[in-house]
PDB file of C-alpha atoms in Angstrom:
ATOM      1  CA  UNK O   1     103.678 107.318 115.058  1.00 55.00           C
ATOM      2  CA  UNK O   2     103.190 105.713 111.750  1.00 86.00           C
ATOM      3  CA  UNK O   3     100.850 108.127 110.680  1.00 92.00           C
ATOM      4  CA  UNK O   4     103.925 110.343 109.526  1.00 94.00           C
ATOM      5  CA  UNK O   5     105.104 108.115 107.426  1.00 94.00           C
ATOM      6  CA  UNK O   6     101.604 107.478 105.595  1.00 95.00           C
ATOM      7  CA  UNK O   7     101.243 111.150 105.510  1.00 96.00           C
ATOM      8  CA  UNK O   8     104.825 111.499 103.558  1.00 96.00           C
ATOM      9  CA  UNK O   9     104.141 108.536 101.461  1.00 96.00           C
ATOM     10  CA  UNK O  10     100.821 109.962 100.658  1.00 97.00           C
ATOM     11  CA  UNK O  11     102.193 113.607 100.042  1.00 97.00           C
ATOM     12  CA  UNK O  12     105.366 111.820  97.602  1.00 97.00           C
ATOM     13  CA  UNK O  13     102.366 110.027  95.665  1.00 96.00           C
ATOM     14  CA  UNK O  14     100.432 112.767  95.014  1.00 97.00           C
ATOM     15  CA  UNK O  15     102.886 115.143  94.065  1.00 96.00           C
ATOM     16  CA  UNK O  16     104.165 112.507  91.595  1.00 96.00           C
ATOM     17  CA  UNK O  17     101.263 111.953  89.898  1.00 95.00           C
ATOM     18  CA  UNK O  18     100.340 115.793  89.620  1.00 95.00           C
ATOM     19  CA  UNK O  19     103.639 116.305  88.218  1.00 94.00           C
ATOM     20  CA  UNK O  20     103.759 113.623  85.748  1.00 95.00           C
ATOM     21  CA  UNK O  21     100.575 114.783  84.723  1.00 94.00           C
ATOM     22  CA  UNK O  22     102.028 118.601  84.207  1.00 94.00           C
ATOM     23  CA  UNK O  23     100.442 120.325  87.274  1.00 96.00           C
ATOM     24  CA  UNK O  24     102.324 122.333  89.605  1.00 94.00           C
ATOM     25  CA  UNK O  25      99.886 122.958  92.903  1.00 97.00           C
ATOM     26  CA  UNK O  26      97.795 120.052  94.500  1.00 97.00           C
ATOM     27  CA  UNK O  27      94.925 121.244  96.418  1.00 97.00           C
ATOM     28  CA  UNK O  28      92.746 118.902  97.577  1.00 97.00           C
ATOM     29  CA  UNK O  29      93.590 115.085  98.795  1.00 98.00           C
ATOM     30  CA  UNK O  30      90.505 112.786  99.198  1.00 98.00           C
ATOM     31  CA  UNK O  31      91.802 109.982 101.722  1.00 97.00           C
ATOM     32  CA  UNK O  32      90.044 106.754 102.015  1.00 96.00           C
ATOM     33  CA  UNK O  33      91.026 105.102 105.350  1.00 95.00           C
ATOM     34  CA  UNK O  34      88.923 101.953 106.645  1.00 94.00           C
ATOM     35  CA  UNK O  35      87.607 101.691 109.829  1.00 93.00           C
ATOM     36  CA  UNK O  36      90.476  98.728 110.884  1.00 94.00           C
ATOM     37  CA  UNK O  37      93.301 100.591 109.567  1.00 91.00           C
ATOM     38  CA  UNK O  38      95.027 101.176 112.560  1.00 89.00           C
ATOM     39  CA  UNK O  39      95.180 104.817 111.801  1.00 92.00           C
ATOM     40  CA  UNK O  40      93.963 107.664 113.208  1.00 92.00           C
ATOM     41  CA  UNK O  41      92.394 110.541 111.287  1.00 90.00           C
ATOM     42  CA  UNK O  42      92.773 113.185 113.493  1.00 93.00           C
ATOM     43  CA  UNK O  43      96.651 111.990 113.568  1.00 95.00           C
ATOM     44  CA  UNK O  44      97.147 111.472 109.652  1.00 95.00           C
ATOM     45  CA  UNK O  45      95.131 115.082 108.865  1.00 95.00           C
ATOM     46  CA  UNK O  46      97.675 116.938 111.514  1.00 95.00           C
ATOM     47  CA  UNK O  47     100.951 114.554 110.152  1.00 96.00           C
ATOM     48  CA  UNK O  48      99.956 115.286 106.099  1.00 97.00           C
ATOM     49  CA  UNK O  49      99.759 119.316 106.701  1.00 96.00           C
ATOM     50  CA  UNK O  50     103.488 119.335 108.382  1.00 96.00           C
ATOM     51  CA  UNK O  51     104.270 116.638 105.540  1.00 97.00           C
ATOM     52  CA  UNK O  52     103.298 119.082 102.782  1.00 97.00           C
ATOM     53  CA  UNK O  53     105.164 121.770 103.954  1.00 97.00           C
ATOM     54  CA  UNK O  54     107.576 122.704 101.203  1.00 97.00           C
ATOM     55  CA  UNK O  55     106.114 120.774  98.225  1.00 97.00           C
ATOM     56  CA  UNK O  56     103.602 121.530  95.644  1.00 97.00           C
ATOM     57  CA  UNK O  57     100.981 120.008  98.652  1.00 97.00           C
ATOM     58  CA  UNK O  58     101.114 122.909 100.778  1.00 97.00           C
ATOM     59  CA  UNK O  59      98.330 123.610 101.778  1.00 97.00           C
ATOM     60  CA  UNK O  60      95.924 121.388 100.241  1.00 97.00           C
ATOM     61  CA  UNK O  61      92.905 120.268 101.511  1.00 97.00           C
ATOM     62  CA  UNK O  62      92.665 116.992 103.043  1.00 97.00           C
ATOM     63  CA  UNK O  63      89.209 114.962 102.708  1.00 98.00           C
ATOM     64  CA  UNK O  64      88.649 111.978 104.639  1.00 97.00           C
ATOM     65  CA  UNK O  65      86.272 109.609 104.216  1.00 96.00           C
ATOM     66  CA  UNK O  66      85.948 106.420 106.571  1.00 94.00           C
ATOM     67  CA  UNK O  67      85.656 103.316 104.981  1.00 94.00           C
ATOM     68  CA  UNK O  68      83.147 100.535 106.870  1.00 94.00           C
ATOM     69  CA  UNK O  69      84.616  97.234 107.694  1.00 96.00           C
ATOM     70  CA  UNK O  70      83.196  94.396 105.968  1.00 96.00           C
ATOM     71  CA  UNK O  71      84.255  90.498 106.623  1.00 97.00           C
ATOM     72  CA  UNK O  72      83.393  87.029 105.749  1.00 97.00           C
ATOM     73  CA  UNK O  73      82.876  84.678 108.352  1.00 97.00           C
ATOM     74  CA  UNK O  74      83.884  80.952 107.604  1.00 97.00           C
ATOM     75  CA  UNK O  75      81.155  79.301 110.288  1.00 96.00           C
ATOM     76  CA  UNK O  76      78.391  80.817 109.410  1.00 95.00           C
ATOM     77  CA  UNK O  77      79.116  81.985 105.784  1.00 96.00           C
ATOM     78  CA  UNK O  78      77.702  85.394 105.983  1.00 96.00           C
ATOM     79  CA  UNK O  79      79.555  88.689 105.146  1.00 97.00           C
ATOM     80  CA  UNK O  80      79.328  90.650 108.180  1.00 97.00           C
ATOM     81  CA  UNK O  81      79.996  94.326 109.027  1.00 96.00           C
ATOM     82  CA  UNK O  82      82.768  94.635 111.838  1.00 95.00           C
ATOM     83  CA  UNK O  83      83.712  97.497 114.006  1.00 91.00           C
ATOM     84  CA  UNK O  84      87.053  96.924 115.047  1.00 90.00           C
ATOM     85  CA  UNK O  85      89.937  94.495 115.230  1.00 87.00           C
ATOM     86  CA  UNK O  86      89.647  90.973 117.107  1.00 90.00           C
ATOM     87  CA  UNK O  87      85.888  91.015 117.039  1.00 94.00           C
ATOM     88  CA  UNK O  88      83.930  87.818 116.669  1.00 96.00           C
ATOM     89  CA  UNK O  89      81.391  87.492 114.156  1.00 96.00           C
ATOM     90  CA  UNK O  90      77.824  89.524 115.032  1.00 95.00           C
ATOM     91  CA  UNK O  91      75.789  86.642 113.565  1.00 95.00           C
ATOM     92  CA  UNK O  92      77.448  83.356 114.753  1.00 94.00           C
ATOM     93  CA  UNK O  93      80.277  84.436 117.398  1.00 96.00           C
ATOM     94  CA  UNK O  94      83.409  82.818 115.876  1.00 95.00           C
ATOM     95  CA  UNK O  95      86.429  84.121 114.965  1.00 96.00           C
ATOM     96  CA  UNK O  96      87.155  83.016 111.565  1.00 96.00           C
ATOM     97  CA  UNK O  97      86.889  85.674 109.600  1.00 96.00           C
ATOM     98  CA  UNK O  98      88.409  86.982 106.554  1.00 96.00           C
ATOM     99  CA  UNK O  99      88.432  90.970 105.895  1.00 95.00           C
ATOM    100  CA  UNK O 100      87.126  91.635 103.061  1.00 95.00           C
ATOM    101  CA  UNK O 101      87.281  95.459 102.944  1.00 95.00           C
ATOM    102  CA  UNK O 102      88.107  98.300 105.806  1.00 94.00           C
ATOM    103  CA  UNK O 103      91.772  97.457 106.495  1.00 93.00           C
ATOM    104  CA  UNK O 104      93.324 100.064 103.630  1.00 93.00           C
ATOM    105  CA  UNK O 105      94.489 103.459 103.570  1.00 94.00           C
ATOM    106  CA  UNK O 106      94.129 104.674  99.880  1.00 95.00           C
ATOM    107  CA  UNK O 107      94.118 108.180  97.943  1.00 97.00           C
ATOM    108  CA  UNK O 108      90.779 108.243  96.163  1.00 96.00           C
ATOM    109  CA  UNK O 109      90.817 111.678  94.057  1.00 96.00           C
ATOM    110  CA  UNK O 110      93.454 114.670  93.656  1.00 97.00           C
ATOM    111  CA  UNK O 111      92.646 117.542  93.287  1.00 97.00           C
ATOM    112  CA  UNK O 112      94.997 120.421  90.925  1.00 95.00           C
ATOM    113  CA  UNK O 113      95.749 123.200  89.814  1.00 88.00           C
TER     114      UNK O 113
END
């Protein structure tokens, strides 16, 4: 489950930066994950609240917000909107695309107190 690791990495960044910023509590997360991130939400949410535990993170809200997939598509030189890994293009049908956005996990906003 990868999603543990995320959540710890996530939880270690945020506490750093609230820190170095002179704030002791975190209580809110935003979380930006795309839609071909390979991760879960339901998975990361459960994962970052047992990750918290014990740091200036407990119990902070976390906020997800899905990112949409976007691509470019060498044949028929559109940028296209995807839904998941290994699909072909919606416009032409091939399969050389480039992702363009929707593949990242990312921390958007932190909220302290």
């Amino acid at each position: 489950m990868h999603e543990m690791s995320l959540a710890m990495s996530t939880i270690d960044l945020v506490v750093e930066t609230a820190t170095r910023q002179g704030f002791s509590k975190v209580t809110g997360v935003w979380l930006e994950v795309g839609r071909l991130s390979c991760v879960e939400a339901d998975t990361i949410a459960f994962c970052f609240e047992a990750a918290a535990r014990a740091t200036p993170a407990e119990g902070a809200r976390l906020h997800i917000e899905h990112k949409g997939a976007e691509a470019w598509c060498y044949e028929c030189h559109l940028t296209v909107t995807l839904e998941q890994r290994g699909q072909s293009c919606p416009q032409c049908g091939g399969f050389q695309l480039r992702v363009a956005q929707g593949d990242s996990l990312r921390v958007t906003n932190i909220e302290v107190a």
